[in-house]
Amino acid sequence: MTEENNAIINFVNKYKSTITVLSIVFVIILFYLFFNSQLKTKKFEEASKLYYSWNINMLNENNVKADENFNDLLNSYSNTGYAQLALLKDSIQEYESGNTEISLNQFTMLKNLTNGSGNKLLNKIASINIARINIDLLNFDEAIKVLTTLPNASQDAYINELIGDIYLKQGNTSQSRAQYLSAAKLYADEGNNVGQRLIKMKISNLK
């Protein structure tokens, strides 16, 4: 027992400085994680209040205050879900109001914010809307590029169908048919009867 104690004491004495440094680093990391967690919590709380205020001001048609809330969300809390939901909602409203370029820019911003490890659903919604706006602007190649760069795009029935629609608008019937057939198979795999019926109609209407 004494020999074991001596071995431990000798080890501690030999590596005292290393153990001290590692202990300090460990404590610093713990403090960093704690304060970072507190900061994130506070940030989400502030973002939620801004999002609530933005919605209220939008409903009350207080556009000046609503714009202030919206800009604050984007400038200070762009990585939070609240800012991204506000961006999605406002992008749709801008499009419905005929402000196509503003809507396109905002959907692009939302896509960039949610790329990688961001919210995959919001990223997909933003990408589809970017493609749709580009279709309206007759930027067909850009629309296809946006859709095909989505993760697992070739395994998504709706994406295949939408790309088929784009090829049809370009007059490329063979590519359109290929995309529709892929979409039909994927809809069948999903058991989506509505999707299957719609895609069969599109295929039968091809010349």
XYZ file of N, CA, C and O in Angstrom:
828
model
N 0.836 -1.206 0.000
C 0.000 0.000 0.000
C 0.862 1.244 0.000
O 0.604 2.205 -0.682
N 1.961 1.180 0.826
C 2.875 2.316 0.908
C 3.567 2.542 -0.428
O 3.770 3.675 -0.859
N 3.932 1.443 -1.067
C 4.596 1.556 -2.368
C 3.673 2.199 -3.403
O 4.095 3.014 -4.216
N 2.386 1.818 -3.349
C 1.413 2.401 -4.281
C 1.260 3.898 -4.021
O 1.193 4.707 -4.965
N 1.190 4.262 -2.740
C 1.064 5.690 -2.376
C 2.283 6.474 -2.850
O 2.171 7.585 -3.356
N 3.457 5.856 -2.634
C 4.690 6.511 -3.066
C 4.714 6.691 -4.586
O 5.169 7.716 -5.103
N 4.211 5.679 -5.291
C 4.179 5.746 -6.756
C 3.281 6.878 -7.219
O 3.615 7.627 -8.143
N 2.128 7.018 -6.540
C 1.185 8.094 -6.887
C 1.806 9.451 -6.592
O 1.738 10.385 -7.397
N 2.425 9.563 -5.406
C 3.060 10.833 -5.020
C 4.166 11.201 -5.996
O 4.293 12.354 -6.429
N 4.974 10.208 -6.373
C 6.065 10.452 -7.321
C 5.524 10.900 -8.688
O 6.082 11.790 -9.332
N 4.423 10.235 -9.088
C 3.810 10.589 -10.379
C 3.301 12.032 -10.358
O 3.527 12.804 -11.296
N 2.624 12.391 -9.252
C 2.070 13.752 -9.118
C 3.191 14.774 -9.096
O 3.113 15.821 -9.749
N 4.251 14.478 -8.355
C 5.377 15.413 -8.285
C 6.063 15.575 -9.640
O 6.473 16.673 -10.017
N 6.166 14.459 -10.360
C 6.858 14.483 -11.654
C 6.080 15.293 -12.691
O 6.651 16.038 -13.492
N 4.736 15.130 -12.662
C 3.908 15.780 -13.690
C 3.022 16.881 -13.092
O 1.949 17.186 -13.608
N 3.498 17.511 -12.022
C 2.718 18.515 -11.308
C 2.286 19.647 -12.234
O 1.140 20.050 -12.266
N 3.277 20.197 -12.976
C 2.944 21.344 -13.849
C 1.957 20.973 -14.932
O 1.035 21.709 -15.246
N 2.115 19.743 -15.517
C 1.201 19.293 -16.578
C -0.204 19.119 -16.028
O -1.193 19.546 -16.650
N -0.303 18.500 -14.845
C -1.608 18.282 -14.216
C -2.282 19.611 -13.901
O -3.485 19.791 -14.116
N -1.468 20.585 -13.424
C -2.011 21.908 -13.092
C -2.572 22.594 -14.335
O -3.675 23.139 -14.322
N -1.783 22.542 -15.420
C -2.218 23.173 -16.674
C -3.500 22.527 -17.187
O -4.454 23.206 -17.578
N -3.528 21.187 -17.177
C -4.718 20.465 -17.651
C -5.937 20.776 -16.797
O -7.061 20.913 -17.319
N -5.732 20.919 -15.492
C -6.837 21.248 -14.589
C -7.395 22.638 -14.898
O -8.611 22.845 -14.935
N -6.473 23.580 -15.128
C -6.898 24.949 -15.456
C -7.669 24.969 -16.772
O -8.724 25.608 -16.886
N -7.135 24.249 -17.772
C -7.809 24.181 -19.083
C -9.197 23.571 -18.937
O -10.175 24.056 -19.525
N -9.293 22.507 -18.134
C -10.581 21.837 -17.912
C -11.595 22.796 -17.285
O -12.762 22.859 -17.706
N -11.148 23.542 -16.275
C -12.035 24.509 -15.604
C -12.474 25.602 -16.583
O -13.648 25.996 -16.607
N -11.529 26.085 -17.409
C -11.853 27.125 -18.395
C -12.907 26.618 -19.386
O -13.862 27.324 -19.723
N -12.717 25.368 -19.830
C -13.681 24.773 -20.779
C -15.066 24.667 -20.133
O -16.080 24.982 -20.767
N -15.098 24.250 -18.868
C -16.384 24.144 -18.160
C -17.072 25.503 -18.064
O -18.275 25.616 -18.312
N -16.293 26.531 -17.704
C -16.853 27.880 -17.609
C -17.345 28.368 -18.968
O -18.404 28.977 -19.084
N -16.552 28.072 -20.011
C -16.931 28.493 -21.374
C -18.251 27.848 -21.787
O -19.144 28.515 -22.304
N -18.372 26.526 -21.554
C -19.599 25.810 -21.925
C -20.795 26.343 -21.151
O -21.897 26.502 -21.708
N -20.580 26.642 -19.882
C -21.667 27.160 -19.049
C -22.137 28.520 -19.537
O -23.337 28.742 -19.765
N -21.174 29.438 -19.718
C -21.549 30.796 -20.138
C -22.082 30.810 -21.571
O -22.974 31.585 -21.895
N -21.540 29.940 -22.420
C -22.035 29.850 -23.798
C -23.480 29.372 -23.818
O -24.310 29.869 -24.584
N -23.781 28.402 -22.947
C -25.144 27.898 -22.833
C -26.084 28.989 -22.330
O -27.194 29.157 -22.843
N -25.621 29.745 -21.328
C -26.433 30.847 -20.796
C -26.662 31.923 -21.846
O -27.756 32.480 -21.972
N -25.613 32.202 -22.620
C -25.701 33.222 -23.672
C -26.692 32.811 -24.747
O -27.495 33.614 -25.219
N -26.651 31.520 -25.136
C -27.574 31.017 -26.149
C -29.018 31.105 -25.669
O -29.916 31.481 -26.412
N -29.220 30.738 -24.401
C -30.564 30.796 -23.825
C -31.088 32.223 -23.839
O -32.235 32.473 -24.237
N -30.226 33.157 -23.433
C -30.617 34.568 -23.413
C -30.904 35.067 -24.827
O -31.864 35.799 -25.066
N -30.072 34.626 -25.776
C -30.231 35.049 -27.158
C -31.558 34.559 -27.730
O -32.261 35.297 -28.415
N -31.913 33.309 -27.441
C -33.174 32.751 -27.930
C -34.370 33.473 -27.297
O -35.383 33.697 -27.958
N -34.239 33.824 -26.032
C -35.320 34.554 -25.356
C -35.525 35.921 -25.989
O -36.663 36.346 -26.233
N -34.421 36.615 -26.265
C -34.509 37.939 -26.890
C -35.085 37.833 -28.303
O -35.903 38.659 -28.723
N -34.662 36.800 -29.031
C -35.167 36.594 -30.395
C -36.656 36.289 -30.384
O -37.407 36.773 -31.246
N -37.103 35.497 -29.403
C -38.527 35.145 -29.327
C -39.385 36.384 -29.048
O -40.469 36.536 -29.613
N -38.876 37.280 -28.198
C -39.605 38.517 -27.898
C -39.694 39.405 -29.142
O -40.743 39.996 -29.425
N -38.592 39.491 -29.867
C -38.586 40.290 -31.099
C -39.544 39.703 -32.136
O -40.265 40.435 -32.814
N -39.535 38.375 -32.246
C -40.416 37.700 -33.212
C -41.882 37.953 -32.856
O -42.711 38.219 -33.733
N -42.198 37.873 -31.566
C -43.570 38.137 -31.100
C -43.954 39.585 -31.412
O -45.051 39.841 -31.933
N -43.058 40.536 -31.115
C -43.331 41.953 -31.383
C -43.524 42.199 -32.878
O -44.404 42.960 -33.287
N -42.691 41.536 -33.680
C -42.800 41.673 -35.142
C -44.166 41.221 -35.640
O -44.818 41.896 -36.421
N -44.616 40.066 -35.145
C -45.930 39.554 -35.541
C -47.057 40.482 -35.121
O -47.987 40.745 -35.900
N -46.985 41.004 -33.899
C -48.016 41.923 -33.409
C -48.045 43.192 -34.243
O -49.117 43.679 -34.645
N -46.859 43.741 -34.519
C -46.790 44.979 -35.310
C -47.250 44.751 -36.748
O -47.836 45.649 -37.372
N -46.992 43.561 -37.275
C -47.476 43.230 -38.616
C -49.001 43.179 -38.634
O -49.647 43.714 -39.533
N -49.588 42.543 -37.618
C -51.042 42.445 -37.529
C -51.693 43.813 -37.364
O -52.772 44.073 -37.910
N -51.026 44.686 -36.607
C -51.552 46.035 -36.373
C -51.166 47.025 -37.470
O -51.475 48.211 -37.381
N -50.470 46.490 -38.508
C -50.020 47.295 -39.653
C -49.137 48.467 -39.220
O -49.141 49.535 -39.828
N -48.390 48.241 -38.131
C -47.407 49.228 -37.684
C -46.099 48.904 -38.413
O -45.183 48.291 -37.859
N -46.023 49.327 -39.667
C -44.927 48.898 -40.545
C -43.545 49.373 -40.096
O -42.561 48.664 -40.276
N -43.489 50.567 -39.518
C -42.196 51.107 -39.086
C -41.602 50.231 -37.980
O -40.443 49.816 -38.045
N -42.423 49.938 -36.977
C -41.952 49.105 -35.873
C -41.688 47.674 -36.337
O -40.734 47.028 -35.903
N -42.554 47.194 -37.241
C -42.377 45.831 -37.765
C -41.050 45.720 -38.502
O -40.322 44.730 -38.349
N -40.725 46.725 -39.303
C -39.448 46.728 -40.033
C -38.265 46.761 -39.070
O -37.244 46.102 -39.302
N -38.401 47.537 -37.983
C -37.332 47.605 -36.989
C -37.115 46.230 -36.343
O -35.970 45.764 -36.197
N -38.220 45.585 -35.967
C -38.134 44.249 -35.362
C -37.495 43.254 -36.326
O -36.632 42.458 -35.933
N -37.936 43.304 -37.575
C -37.439 42.380 -38.590
C -35.940 42.561 -38.812
O -35.179 41.585 -38.847
N -35.510 43.814 -38.939
C -34.080 44.100 -39.159
C -33.243 43.708 -37.947
O -32.127 43.196 -38.100
N -33.786 43.922 -36.739
C -33.073 43.522 -35.522
C -32.894 42.005 -35.471
O -31.832 41.498 -35.083
N -33.951 41.285 -35.858
C -33.876 39.818 -35.879
C -32.782 39.341 -36.824
O -31.983 38.475 -36.475
N -32.751 39.920 -38.027
C -31.769 39.489 -39.029
C -30.353 39.919 -38.666
O -29.398 39.173 -38.895
N -30.212 41.109 -38.116
C -28.873 41.633 -37.817
C -28.240 40.988 -36.581
O -27.026 40.778 -36.541
N -29.068 40.688 -35.582
C -28.506 40.208 -34.310
C -28.789 38.748 -33.990
O -28.089 38.144 -33.173
N -29.819 38.187 -34.633
C -30.225 36.826 -34.250
C -30.470 35.936 -35.466
O -31.322 35.046 -35.436
N -29.712 36.157 -36.528
C -29.962 35.462 -37.802
C -29.829 33.939 -37.701
O -30.417 33.208 -38.498
N -29.067 33.447 -36.721
C -28.869 31.999 -36.585
C -29.958 31.315 -35.766
O -29.918 30.098 -35.591
N -30.921 32.093 -35.267
C -32.003 31.493 -34.489
C -33.170 31.123 -35.397
O -33.367 31.708 -36.467
N -33.954 30.156 -34.943
C -35.129 29.738 -35.701
C -36.143 30.854 -35.841
O -36.863 30.931 -36.852
N -36.205 31.753 -34.850
C -37.169 32.857 -34.891
C -36.880 33.791 -36.069
O -37.794 34.188 -36.805
N -35.611 34.142 -36.238
C -35.231 35.018 -37.347
C -35.491 34.330 -38.678
O -35.975 34.959 -39.635
N -35.208 33.053 -38.757
C -35.371 32.320 -40.013
C -36.844 32.124 -40.367
O -37.223 32.204 -41.542
N -37.694 31.916 -39.356
C -39.134 31.834 -39.610
C -39.687 33.180 -40.071
O -40.539 33.242 -40.965
N -39.198 34.250 -39.451
C -39.622 35.597 -39.865
C -39.192 35.863 -41.304
O -39.959 36.431 -42.099
N -37.996 35.440 -41.641
C -37.467 35.624 -42.994
C -38.304 34.841 -44.006
O -38.628 35.351 -45.089
N -38.683 33.610 -43.657
C -39.527 32.794 -44.536
C -40.880 33.460 -44.753
O -41.348 33.608 -45.897
N -41.511 33.872 -43.659
C -42.841 34.486 -43.738
C -42.800 35.780 -44.549
O -43.667 36.015 -45.396
N -41.788 36.605 -44.300
C -41.691 37.886 -45.002
C -41.368 37.682 -46.482
O -41.867 38.421 -47.336
N -40.562 36.671 -46.782
C -40.215 36.379 -48.183
C -41.460 35.998 -48.982
O -41.633 36.420 -50.130
N -42.331 35.199 -48.357
C -43.580 34.798 -49.013
C -44.474 36.009 -49.234
O -45.068 36.182 -50.311
N -44.556 36.871 -48.220
C -45.395 38.066 -48.336
C -44.874 39.010 -49.418
O -45.655 39.600 -50.166
N -43.561 39.140 -49.493
C -42.971 40.001 -50.524
C -43.293 39.461 -51.918
O -43.611 40.218 -52.832
N -43.235 38.148 -52.065
C -43.544 37.530 -53.359
C -45.006 37.754 -53.726
O -45.328 38.109 -54.869
N -45.897 37.555 -52.754
C -47.327 37.737 -53.003
C -47.672 39.195 -53.297
O -48.672 39.472 -53.962
N -46.821 40.108 -52.806
C -47.036 41.540 -53.072
C -46.425 41.979 -54.395
O -46.496 43.157 -54.762
N -45.785 41.045 -55.100
C -45.189 41.360 -56.402
C -43.756 41.836 -56.329
O -43.174 42.212 -57.353
N -43.166 41.800 -55.127
C -41.765 42.233 -54.968
C -40.839 41.034 -55.170
O -40.227 40.514 -54.231
N -40.744 40.609 -56.431
C -40.051 39.364 -56.762
C -38.576 39.393 -56.381
O -38.053 38.425 -55.808
N -37.886 40.469 -56.701
C -36.437 40.532 -56.435
C -36.146 40.500 -54.943
O -35.215 39.819 -54.497
N -36.949 41.244 -54.158
C -36.761 41.237 -52.705
C -36.992 39.832 -52.161
O -36.220 39.323 -51.343
N -38.075 39.206 -52.644
C -38.391 37.851 -52.211
C -37.265 36.879 -52.556
O -36.862 36.061 -51.720
N -36.740 36.981 -53.768
C -35.650 36.101 -54.204
C -34.414 36.288 -53.334
O -33.779 35.318 -52.903
N -34.074 37.549 -53.049
C -32.900 37.837 -52.207
C -33.071 37.273 -50.799
O -32.125 36.739 -50.204
N -34.293 37.391 -50.266
C -34.534 36.921 -48.902
C -34.562 35.395 -48.833
O -34.048 34.808 -47.875
N -35.142 34.757 -49.838
C -35.108 33.291 -49.867
C -33.667 32.789 -49.996
O -33.293 31.776 -49.397
N -32.864 33.513 -50.772
C -31.450 33.153 -50.921
C -30.716 33.304 -49.590
O -29.887 32.461 -49.227
N -31.045 34.368 -48.860
C -30.445 34.582 -47.541
C -30.828 33.440 -46.597
O -29.982 32.900 -45.873
N -32.107 33.047 -46.653
C -32.575 31.958 -45.801
C -31.878 30.650 -46.167
O -31.483 29.884 -45.280
N -31.711 30.402 -47.438
C -31.013 29.192 -47.892
C -29.580 29.170 -47.370
O -29.089 28.149 -46.879
N -28.896 30.313 -47.468
C -27.508 30.394 -47.008
C -27.406 30.203 -45.494
O -26.461 29.571 -45.000
N -28.380 30.746 -44.768
C -28.369 30.627 -43.309
C -28.598 29.189 -42.845
O -28.131 28.795 -41.769
N -29.324 28.416 -43.655
C -29.682 27.052 -43.247
C -28.893 25.978 -43.981
O -29.209 24.790 -43.872
N -27.891 26.363 -44.734
C -27.025 25.390 -45.411
C -26.255 24.556 -44.388
O -26.034 24.998 -43.259
N -25.823 23.386 -44.801
C -24.983 22.565 -43.925
C -25.757 21.985 -42.760
O -26.695 21.216 -42.935
N -25.389 22.403 -41.538
C -26.011 21.839 -40.334
C -27.245 22.612 -39.892
O -27.769 22.394 -38.804
N -27.736 23.533 -40.741
C -28.921 24.313 -40.395
C -30.199 23.510 -40.541
O -30.182 22.307 -40.773
N -31.330 24.202 -40.412
C -32.637 23.558 -40.511
C -32.874 23.058 -41.937
O -33.023 23.843 -42.867
N -32.912 21.730 -42.102
C -33.015 21.127 -43.439
C -34.357 21.431 -44.105
O -34.422 21.606 -45.323
N -35.430 21.473 -43.309
C -36.754 21.747 -43.879
C -36.821 23.168 -44.425
O -37.284 23.392 -45.552
N -36.340 24.141 -43.632
C -36.334 25.531 -44.095
C -35.436 25.699 -45.313
O -35.745 26.460 -46.227
N -34.323 24.952 -45.324
C -33.407 25.015 -46.459
C -34.078 24.500 -47.727
O -33.940 25.092 -48.815
N -34.839 23.425 -47.590
C -35.550 22.854 -48.740
C -36.641 23.799 -49.225
O -36.794 24.036 -50.434
N -37.407 24.362 -48.285
C -38.479 25.306 -48.651
C -37.895 26.515 -49.372
O -38.427 26.965 -50.395
N -36.782 27.045 -48.845
C -36.136 28.208 -49.470
C -35.662 27.861 -50.875
O -35.874 28.636 -51.821
N -35.049 26.694 -51.029
C -34.522 26.277 -52.337
C -35.639 26.113 -53.363
O -35.509 26.550 -54.516
N -36.739 25.505 -52.956
C -37.872 25.308 -53.871
C -38.449 26.654 -54.305
O -38.771 26.853 -55.483
N -38.552 27.580 -53.367
C -39.088 28.900 -53.706
C -38.132 29.699 -54.593
O -38.570 30.435 -55.477
N -36.836 29.534 -54.355
C -35.846 30.170 -55.240
C -36.002 29.632 -56.650
O -35.987 30.387 -57.633
N -36.174 28.313 -56.753
C -36.365 27.686 -58.070
C -37.645 28.200 -58.731
O -37.655 28.525 -59.930
N -38.724 28.292 -57.977
C -40.005 28.755 -58.528
C -39.911 30.184 -59.042
O -40.457 30.516 -60.097
N -39.229 31.037 -58.280
C -39.074 32.434 -58.721
C -38.226 32.486 -59.985
O -38.534 33.246 -60.920
N -37.178 31.670 -60.035
C -36.349 31.631 -61.243
C -37.126 31.097 -62.443
O -36.888 31.524 -63.579
N -38.059 30.196 -62.203
C -38.931 29.719 -63.286
C -39.785 30.880 -63.796
O -39.929 31.074 -65.012
N -40.333 31.669 -62.873
C -41.126 32.843 -63.257
C -40.299 33.823 -64.084
O -40.812 34.461 -65.010
N -39.014 33.927 -63.724
C -38.115 34.862 -64.420
C -37.488 34.234 -65.666
O -36.645 34.847 -66.311
N -37.913 33.000 -65.978
C -37.417 32.227 -67.132
C -35.943 31.854 -67.018
O -35.280 31.569 -68.017
N -35.444 31.858 -65.782
C -34.061 31.424 -65.529
C -34.078 29.920 -65.234
O -33.832 29.472 -64.108
N -34.392 29.135 -66.258
C -34.618 27.704 -66.066
C -33.375 26.951 -65.598
O -33.457 26.080 -64.726
N -32.228 27.269 -66.179
C -30.987 26.574 -65.794
C -30.650 26.823 -64.329
O -30.195 25.913 -63.626
N -30.867 28.053 -63.886
C -30.591 28.391 -62.487
C -31.544 27.639 -61.561
O -31.144 27.160 -60.491
N -32.800 27.520 -61.979
C -33.792 26.793 -61.179
C -33.389 25.323 -61.030
O -33.456 24.756 -59.929
N -32.960 24.707 -62.124
C -32.533 23.301 -62.087
C -31.301 23.142 -61.197
O -31.195 22.203 -60.411
N -30.373 24.090 -61.313
C -29.139 24.044 -60.519
C -29.452 24.066 -59.015
O -28.881 23.301 -58.232
N -30.377 24.945 -58.629
C -30.748 25.057 -57.212
C -31.367 23.755 -56.707
O -31.040 23.273 -55.619
N -32.240 23.177 -57.519
C -32.945 21.959 -57.102
C -32.020 20.742 -57.048
O -32.112 19.923 -56.132
N -31.141 20.611 -58.021
C -30.266 19.435 -58.074
C -29.172 19.462 -57.012
O -28.568 18.417 -56.727
N -28.912 20.621 -56.437
C -27.888 20.701 -55.383
C -28.469 20.422 -53.997
O -27.728 20.389 -53.014
N -29.783 20.209 -53.931
C -30.385 19.832 -52.648
C -29.927 18.423 -52.254
O -29.784 17.561 -53.117
N -29.721 18.169 -50.963
C -29.336 16.817 -50.527
C -30.396 15.782 -50.932
O -31.591 16.015 -50.753
N -29.946 14.679 -51.507
C -30.834 13.581 -51.909
C -31.920 14.027 -52.884
O -33.043 13.499 -52.865
N -31.587 14.997 -53.736
C -32.578 15.529 -54.682
C -33.130 14.450 -55.601
O -34.324 14.416 -55.903
N -32.265 13.524 -56.031
C -32.697 12.477 -56.968
C -33.658 11.484 -56.329
O -34.353 10.745 -57.030
N -33.715 11.473 -54.982
C -34.605 10.560 -54.275
C -35.862 11.250 -53.759
O -36.622 10.664 -52.990
N -36.078 12.489 -54.202
C -37.247 13.263 -53.760
C -38.239 13.348 -54.913
O -37.949 13.945 -55.957
N -39.422 12.765 -54.734
C -40.418 12.705 -55.805
C -40.824 14.096 -56.289
O -40.876 14.361 -57.500
N -41.085 14.996 -55.337
C -41.546 16.337 -55.724
C -40.471 17.101 -56.487
O -40.770 17.799 -57.463
N -39.219 16.966 -56.064
C -38.116 17.649 -56.744
C -37.986 17.134 -58.173
O -37.816 17.910 -59.124
N -38.090 15.820 -58.337
C -38.041 15.235 -59.683
C -39.183 15.761 -60.548
O -38.997 16.081 -61.725
N -40.355 15.846 -59.959
C -41.522 16.359 -60.696
C -41.316 17.814 -61.102
O -41.587 18.205 -62.246
N -40.814 18.618 -60.181
C -40.605 20.040 -60.463
C -39.542 20.240 -61.545
O -39.694 21.083 -62.435
N -38.482 19.443 -61.502
C -37.452 19.521 -62.548
C -38.051 19.101 -63.891
O -37.745 19.684 -64.939
N -38.937 18.096 -63.856
C -39.638 17.700 -65.074
C -40.473 18.831 -65.647
O -40.513 19.036 -66.879
N -41.126 19.599 -64.775
C -41.914 20.764 -65.212
C -41.018 21.795 -65.897
O -41.407 22.411 -66.900
N -39.813 21.979 -65.336
C -38.883 22.969 -65.900
C -38.430 22.532 -67.287
O -38.424 23.330 -68.238
N -38.048 21.257 -67.412
C -37.633 20.757 -68.732
C -38.760 20.886 -69.752
O -38.518 21.186 -70.922
N -39.997 20.672 -69.305
C -41.141 20.801 -70.206
C -41.281 22.239 -70.691
O -41.556 22.482 -71.872
N -41.069 23.194 -69.779
C -41.134 24.613 -70.166
C -40.025 24.957 -71.162
O -40.183 25.860 -71.988
N -38.908 24.246 -71.067
C -37.805 24.465 -72.010
C -38.044 23.756 -73.344
O -37.277 23.937 -74.282
N -39.072 22.928 -73.391
C -39.354 22.176 -74.609
C -38.566 20.883 -74.714
O -38.548 20.241 -75.763
N -37.931 20.496 -73.612
C -37.124 19.270 -73.594
C -37.995 18.112 -73.083
O -37.945 17.728 -71.918
N -38.778 17.542 -74.003
C -39.762 16.524 -73.625
C -39.120 15.243 -73.103
O -39.625 14.629 -72.150
N -38.019 14.811 -73.700
C -37.386 13.557 -73.286
C -36.869 13.636 -71.845
O -37.059 12.708 -71.056
N -36.223 14.758 -71.509
C -35.729 14.939 -70.142
C -36.897 15.088 -69.164
O -36.844 14.596 -68.035
N -37.929 15.777 -69.627
C -39.113 15.954 -68.794
C -39.745 14.603 -68.476
O -40.092 14.311 -67.319
N -39.860 13.747 -69.490
C -40.444 12.421 -69.295
C -39.603 11.592 -68.308
O -40.146 10.906 -67.432
N -38.291 11.674 -68.449
C -37.396 10.927 -67.563
C -37.584 11.341 -66.100
O -37.623 10.500 -65.194
N -37.714 12.646 -65.889
C -37.908 13.151 -64.525
C -39.280 12.746 -63.988
O -39.407 12.359 -62.822
N -40.299 12.811 -64.849
C -41.643 12.419 -64.425
C -41.697 10.931 -64.065
O -42.351 10.544 -63.093
N -41.018 10.097 -64.847
C -41.003 8.661 -64.569
C -40.303 8.360 -63.238
O -40.741 7.494 -62.471
N -39.218 9.095 -62.967
C -38.522 8.948 -61.678
C -39.441 9.363 -60.527
O -39.512 8.682 -59.493
N -40.155 10.467 -60.750
C -41.086 10.961 -59.730
C -42.205 9.956 -59.493
O -42.600 9.692 -58.344
N -42.721 9.360 -60.585
C -43.805 8.377 -60.471
C -43.380 7.182 -59.624
O -44.138 6.698 -58.767
N -42.153 6.692 -59.867
C -41.638 5.546 -59.100
C -41.494 5.904 -57.619
O -41.853 5.117 -56.734
N -40.976 7.102 -57.357
C -40.775 7.530 -55.970
C -42.111 7.740 -55.259
O -42.246 7.399 -54.077
N -43.087 8.316 -55.968
C -44.418 8.480 -55.376
C -45.021 7.111 -55.047
O -45.677 6.937 -54.012
N -44.805 6.134 -55.946
C -45.319 4.778 -55.719
C -44.658 4.156 -54.489
O -45.331 3.518 -53.662
N -43.346 4.357 -54.364
C -42.613 3.831 -53.204
C -43.130 4.435 -51.896
O -43.142 3.778 -50.857
N -43.532 5.706 -51.984
C -44.043 6.406 -50.794
C -45.497 6.047 -50.501
O -46.009 6.349 -49.409
N -46.177 5.452 -51.490
C -47.608 5.186 -51.346
C -48.440 6.440 -51.487
O -49.554 6.534 -50.953
N -47.892 7.425 -52.220
C -48.583 8.706 -52.428
C -49.479 8.593 -53.667
O -49.040 8.810 -54.792
N -50.738 8.255 -53.442
C -51.665 8.034 -54.558
C -51.990 9.319 -55.314
O -52.124 9.302 -56.540
N -52.100 10.424 -54.583
C -52.401 11.713 -55.224
C -51.253 12.103 -56.148
O -51.462 12.507 -57.300
N -50.028 11.989 -55.638
C -48.849 12.295 -56.450
C -48.766 11.426 -57.683
O -48.436 11.897 -58.777
N -49.081 10.137 -57.515
C -49.043 9.209 -58.656
C -50.041 9.604 -59.734
O -49.717 9.586 -60.933
N -51.257 9.946 -59.314
C -52.293 10.320 -60.290
C -51.900 11.576 -61.067
O -52.048 11.651 -62.287
N -51.376 12.564 -60.334
C -50.993 13.830 -60.982
C -49.851 13.618 -61.977
O -49.864 14.168 -63.083
N -48.871 12.824 -61.578
C -47.708 12.622 -62.443
C -48.079 11.791 -63.671
O -47.556 12.004 -64.776
N -49.019 10.849 -63.510
C -49.487 10.058 -64.655
C -50.191 10.954 -65.674
O -50.059 10.760 -66.891
N -50.942 11.932 -65.177
C -51.609 12.889 -66.069
C -50.585 13.701 -66.853
O -50.733 13.924 -68.054
N -49.524 14.113 -66.151
C -48.484 14.901 -66.811
C -47.773 14.068 -67.890
O -47.472 14.575 -68.974
N -47.511 12.806 -67.572
C -46.845 11.925 -68.533
C -47.735 11.695 -69.755
O -47.268 11.737 -70.897
N -49.008 11.474 -69.524
C -49.938 11.214 -70.642
C -50.132 12.441 -71.523
O -50.473 12.312 -72.708
N -49.908 13.627 -70.971
C -50.068 14.863 -71.756
C -48.818 15.220 -72.571
O -48.849 16.156 -73.362
N -47.727 14.488 -72.330
C -46.501 14.758 -73.098
C -46.695 14.315 -74.540
O -47.285 13.283 -74.816
N -46.140 15.088 -75.435
C -46.253 14.744 -76.871
C -45.025 13.948 -77.302
O -43.950 14.149 -76.827
